[in-house]
GROMACS .gro file of C-alpha atoms in nm:
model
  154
    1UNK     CA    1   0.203   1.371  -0.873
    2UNK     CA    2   0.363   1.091  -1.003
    3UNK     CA    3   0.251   0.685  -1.114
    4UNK     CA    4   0.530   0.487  -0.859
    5UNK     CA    5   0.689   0.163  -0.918
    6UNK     CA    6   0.507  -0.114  -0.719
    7UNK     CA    7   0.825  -0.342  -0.581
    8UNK     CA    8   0.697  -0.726  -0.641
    9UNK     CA    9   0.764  -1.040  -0.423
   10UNK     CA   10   1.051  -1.122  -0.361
   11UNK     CA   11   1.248  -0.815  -0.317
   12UNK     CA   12   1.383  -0.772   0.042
   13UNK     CA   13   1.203  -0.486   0.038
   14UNK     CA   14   0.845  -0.601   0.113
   15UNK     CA   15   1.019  -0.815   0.441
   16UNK     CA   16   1.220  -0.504   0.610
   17UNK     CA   17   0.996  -0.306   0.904
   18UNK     CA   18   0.953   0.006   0.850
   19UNK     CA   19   1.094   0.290   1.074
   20UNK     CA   20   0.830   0.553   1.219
   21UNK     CA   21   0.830   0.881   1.056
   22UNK     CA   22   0.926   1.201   1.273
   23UNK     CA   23   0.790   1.480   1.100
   24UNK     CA   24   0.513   1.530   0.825
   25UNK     CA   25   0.646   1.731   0.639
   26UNK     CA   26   0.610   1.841   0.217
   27UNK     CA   27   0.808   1.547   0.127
   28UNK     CA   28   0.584   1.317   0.350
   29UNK     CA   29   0.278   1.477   0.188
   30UNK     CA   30   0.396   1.441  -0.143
   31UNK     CA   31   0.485   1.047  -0.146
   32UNK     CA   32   0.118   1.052  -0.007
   33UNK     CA   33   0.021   1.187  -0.311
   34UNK     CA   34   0.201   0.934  -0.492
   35UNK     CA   35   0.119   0.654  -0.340
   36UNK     CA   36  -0.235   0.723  -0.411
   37UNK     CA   37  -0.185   0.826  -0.763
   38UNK     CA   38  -0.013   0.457  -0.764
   39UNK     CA   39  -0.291   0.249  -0.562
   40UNK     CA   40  -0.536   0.389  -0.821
   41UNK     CA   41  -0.366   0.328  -1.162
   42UNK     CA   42  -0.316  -0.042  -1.020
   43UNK     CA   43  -0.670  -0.086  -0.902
   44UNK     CA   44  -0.555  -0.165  -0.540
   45UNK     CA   45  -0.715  -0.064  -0.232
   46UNK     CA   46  -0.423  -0.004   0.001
   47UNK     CA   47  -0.091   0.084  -0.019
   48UNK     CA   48   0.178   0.037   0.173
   49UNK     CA   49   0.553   0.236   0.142
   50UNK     CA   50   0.702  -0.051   0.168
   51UNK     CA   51   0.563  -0.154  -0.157
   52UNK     CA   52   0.713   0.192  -0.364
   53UNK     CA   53   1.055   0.101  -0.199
   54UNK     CA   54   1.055   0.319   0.104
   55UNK     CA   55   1.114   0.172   0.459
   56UNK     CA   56   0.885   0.473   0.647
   57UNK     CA   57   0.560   0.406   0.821
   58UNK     CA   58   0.321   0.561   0.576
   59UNK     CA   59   0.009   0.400   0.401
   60UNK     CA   60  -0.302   0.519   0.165
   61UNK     CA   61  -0.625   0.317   0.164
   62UNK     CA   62  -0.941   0.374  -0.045
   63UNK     CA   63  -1.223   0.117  -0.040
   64UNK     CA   64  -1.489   0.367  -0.178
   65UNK     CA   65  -1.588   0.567   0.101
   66UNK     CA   66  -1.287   0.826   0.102
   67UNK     CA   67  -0.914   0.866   0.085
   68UNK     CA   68  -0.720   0.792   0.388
   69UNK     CA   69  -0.357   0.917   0.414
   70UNK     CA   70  -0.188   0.817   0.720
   71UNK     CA   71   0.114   0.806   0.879
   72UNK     CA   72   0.251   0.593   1.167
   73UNK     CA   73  -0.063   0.407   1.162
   74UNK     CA   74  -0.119   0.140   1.472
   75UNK     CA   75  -0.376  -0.049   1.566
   76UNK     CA   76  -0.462  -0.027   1.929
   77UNK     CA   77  -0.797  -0.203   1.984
   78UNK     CA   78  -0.901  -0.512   1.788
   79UNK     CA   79  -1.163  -0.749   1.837
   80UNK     CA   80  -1.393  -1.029   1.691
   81UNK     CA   81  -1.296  -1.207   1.321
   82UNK     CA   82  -1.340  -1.202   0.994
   83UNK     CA   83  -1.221  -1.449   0.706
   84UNK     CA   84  -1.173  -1.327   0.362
   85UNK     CA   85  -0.964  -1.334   0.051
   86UNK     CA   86  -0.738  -1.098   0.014
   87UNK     CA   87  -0.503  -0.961  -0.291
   88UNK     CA   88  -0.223  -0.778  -0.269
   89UNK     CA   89  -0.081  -0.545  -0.517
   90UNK     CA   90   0.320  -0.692  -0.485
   91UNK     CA   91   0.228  -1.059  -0.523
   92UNK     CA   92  -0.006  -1.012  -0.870
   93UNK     CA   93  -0.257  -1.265  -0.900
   94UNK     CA   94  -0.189  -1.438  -0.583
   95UNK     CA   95  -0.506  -1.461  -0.327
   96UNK     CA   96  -0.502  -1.596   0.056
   97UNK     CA   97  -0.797  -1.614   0.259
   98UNK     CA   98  -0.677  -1.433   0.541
   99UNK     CA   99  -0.834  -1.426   0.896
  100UNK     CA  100  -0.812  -1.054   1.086
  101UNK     CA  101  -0.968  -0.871   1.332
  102UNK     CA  102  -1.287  -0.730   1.253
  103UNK     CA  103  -1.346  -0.422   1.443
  104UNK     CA  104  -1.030  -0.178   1.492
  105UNK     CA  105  -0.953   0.147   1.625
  106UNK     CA  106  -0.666   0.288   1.463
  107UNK     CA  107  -0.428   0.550   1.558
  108UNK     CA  108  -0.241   0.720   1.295
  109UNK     CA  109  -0.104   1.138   1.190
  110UNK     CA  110  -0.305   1.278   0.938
  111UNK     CA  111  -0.172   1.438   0.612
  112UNK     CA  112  -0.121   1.754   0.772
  113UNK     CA  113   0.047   1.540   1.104
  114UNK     CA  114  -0.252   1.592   1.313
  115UNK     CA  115  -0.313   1.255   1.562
  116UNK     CA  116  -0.651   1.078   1.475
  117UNK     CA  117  -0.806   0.758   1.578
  118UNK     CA  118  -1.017   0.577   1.354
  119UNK     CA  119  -1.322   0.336   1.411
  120UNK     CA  120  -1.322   0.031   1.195
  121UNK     CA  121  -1.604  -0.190   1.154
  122UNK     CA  122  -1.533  -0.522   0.964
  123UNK     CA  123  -1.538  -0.535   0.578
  124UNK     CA  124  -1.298  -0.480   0.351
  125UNK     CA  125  -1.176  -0.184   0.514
  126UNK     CA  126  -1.050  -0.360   0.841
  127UNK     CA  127  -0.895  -0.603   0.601
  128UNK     CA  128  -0.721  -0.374   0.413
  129UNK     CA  129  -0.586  -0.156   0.755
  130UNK     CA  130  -0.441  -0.541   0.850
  131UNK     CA  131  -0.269  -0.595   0.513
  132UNK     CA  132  -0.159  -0.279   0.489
  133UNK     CA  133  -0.028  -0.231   0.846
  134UNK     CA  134   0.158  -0.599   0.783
  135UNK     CA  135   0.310  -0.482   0.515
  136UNK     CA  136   0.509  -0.201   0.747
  137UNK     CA  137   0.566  -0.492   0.944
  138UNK     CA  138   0.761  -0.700   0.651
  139UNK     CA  139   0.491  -0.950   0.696
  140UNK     CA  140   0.275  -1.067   0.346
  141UNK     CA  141  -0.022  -1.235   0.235
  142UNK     CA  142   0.097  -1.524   0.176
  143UNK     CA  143   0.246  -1.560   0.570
  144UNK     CA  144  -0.075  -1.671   0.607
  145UNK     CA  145  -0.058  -1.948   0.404
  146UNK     CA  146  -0.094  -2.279   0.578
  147UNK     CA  147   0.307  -2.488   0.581
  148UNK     CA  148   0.210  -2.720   0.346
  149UNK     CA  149   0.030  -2.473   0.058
  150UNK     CA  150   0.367  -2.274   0.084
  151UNK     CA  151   0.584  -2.563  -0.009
  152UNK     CA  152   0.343  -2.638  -0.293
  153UNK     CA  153   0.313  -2.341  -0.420
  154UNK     CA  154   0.674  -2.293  -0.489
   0.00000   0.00000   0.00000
């Protein structure tokens, strides 16, 4: 396993959508590795491909309860809100309340690209899904940012 380079704003990188993957394969399974090698020597919860510089559909997420390697993650159910400050691991020491959903079902391919469907309930967890599944979307924290913050925070 290997310690990735985390791509910071603004490289186009972190604003391109990422393209599905076909196959899990060893290669798949190893920048899965990697990425979570990566979100843990940062101190991040989530972690996005996008963010190590590769356009492909792929995330890790660990808020304390377990590992979660997926691929092609989606969200297909959503409901109710929750409001709270979020981080993000490209844009270092930048924070944006953010408002998401707050219970999700998730569909996703495993590690070993076996389907699954994951229930969500609020917390940082469905935060981090959101942030993480924006990110594959070329879509950032700071998006979220009201008009006029934006300009001043330039």
């Amino acid at each position: 396993m290997a310690i990735l380079n985390i791509i910071k704003y603004p490289d186009p990188c972190l604003r391109k959508k990422c393209r599905k993957v076909e196959v899990v394969n060893t290669e798949i399974r190893k920048l899965l590795d990697d990425m979570a090698m990566t979100m843990y020597a940062a101190n991040g919860v989530g972690l996005a491909a996008s963010q190590v510089g590769m356009d492909i559909r792929v995330i890790v997420i660990d808020t304390g309860q377990e590992l979660l390697k997926l691929v092609n993650p989606e969200i297909i159910k959503a409901e109710g809100t929750s409001l709270m400050e979020e981080g993000c691991l490209s844009l270092p020491n930048t924070y944006v309340k953010v408002s998401r959903k707050k219970k999700l079902v998730v569909s996703a391919l495993d590690d070993k690209g076996k389907r699954c469907a994951l229930n969500v309930n609020g917390g940082l967890l469905a935060h981090a899904f959101g942030q993480e599944i924006d990110h594959l979307n070329g879509k950032l924290i700071i998006d979220y940012l009201p008009f006029y913050k934006k300009i001043f925070s330039k």
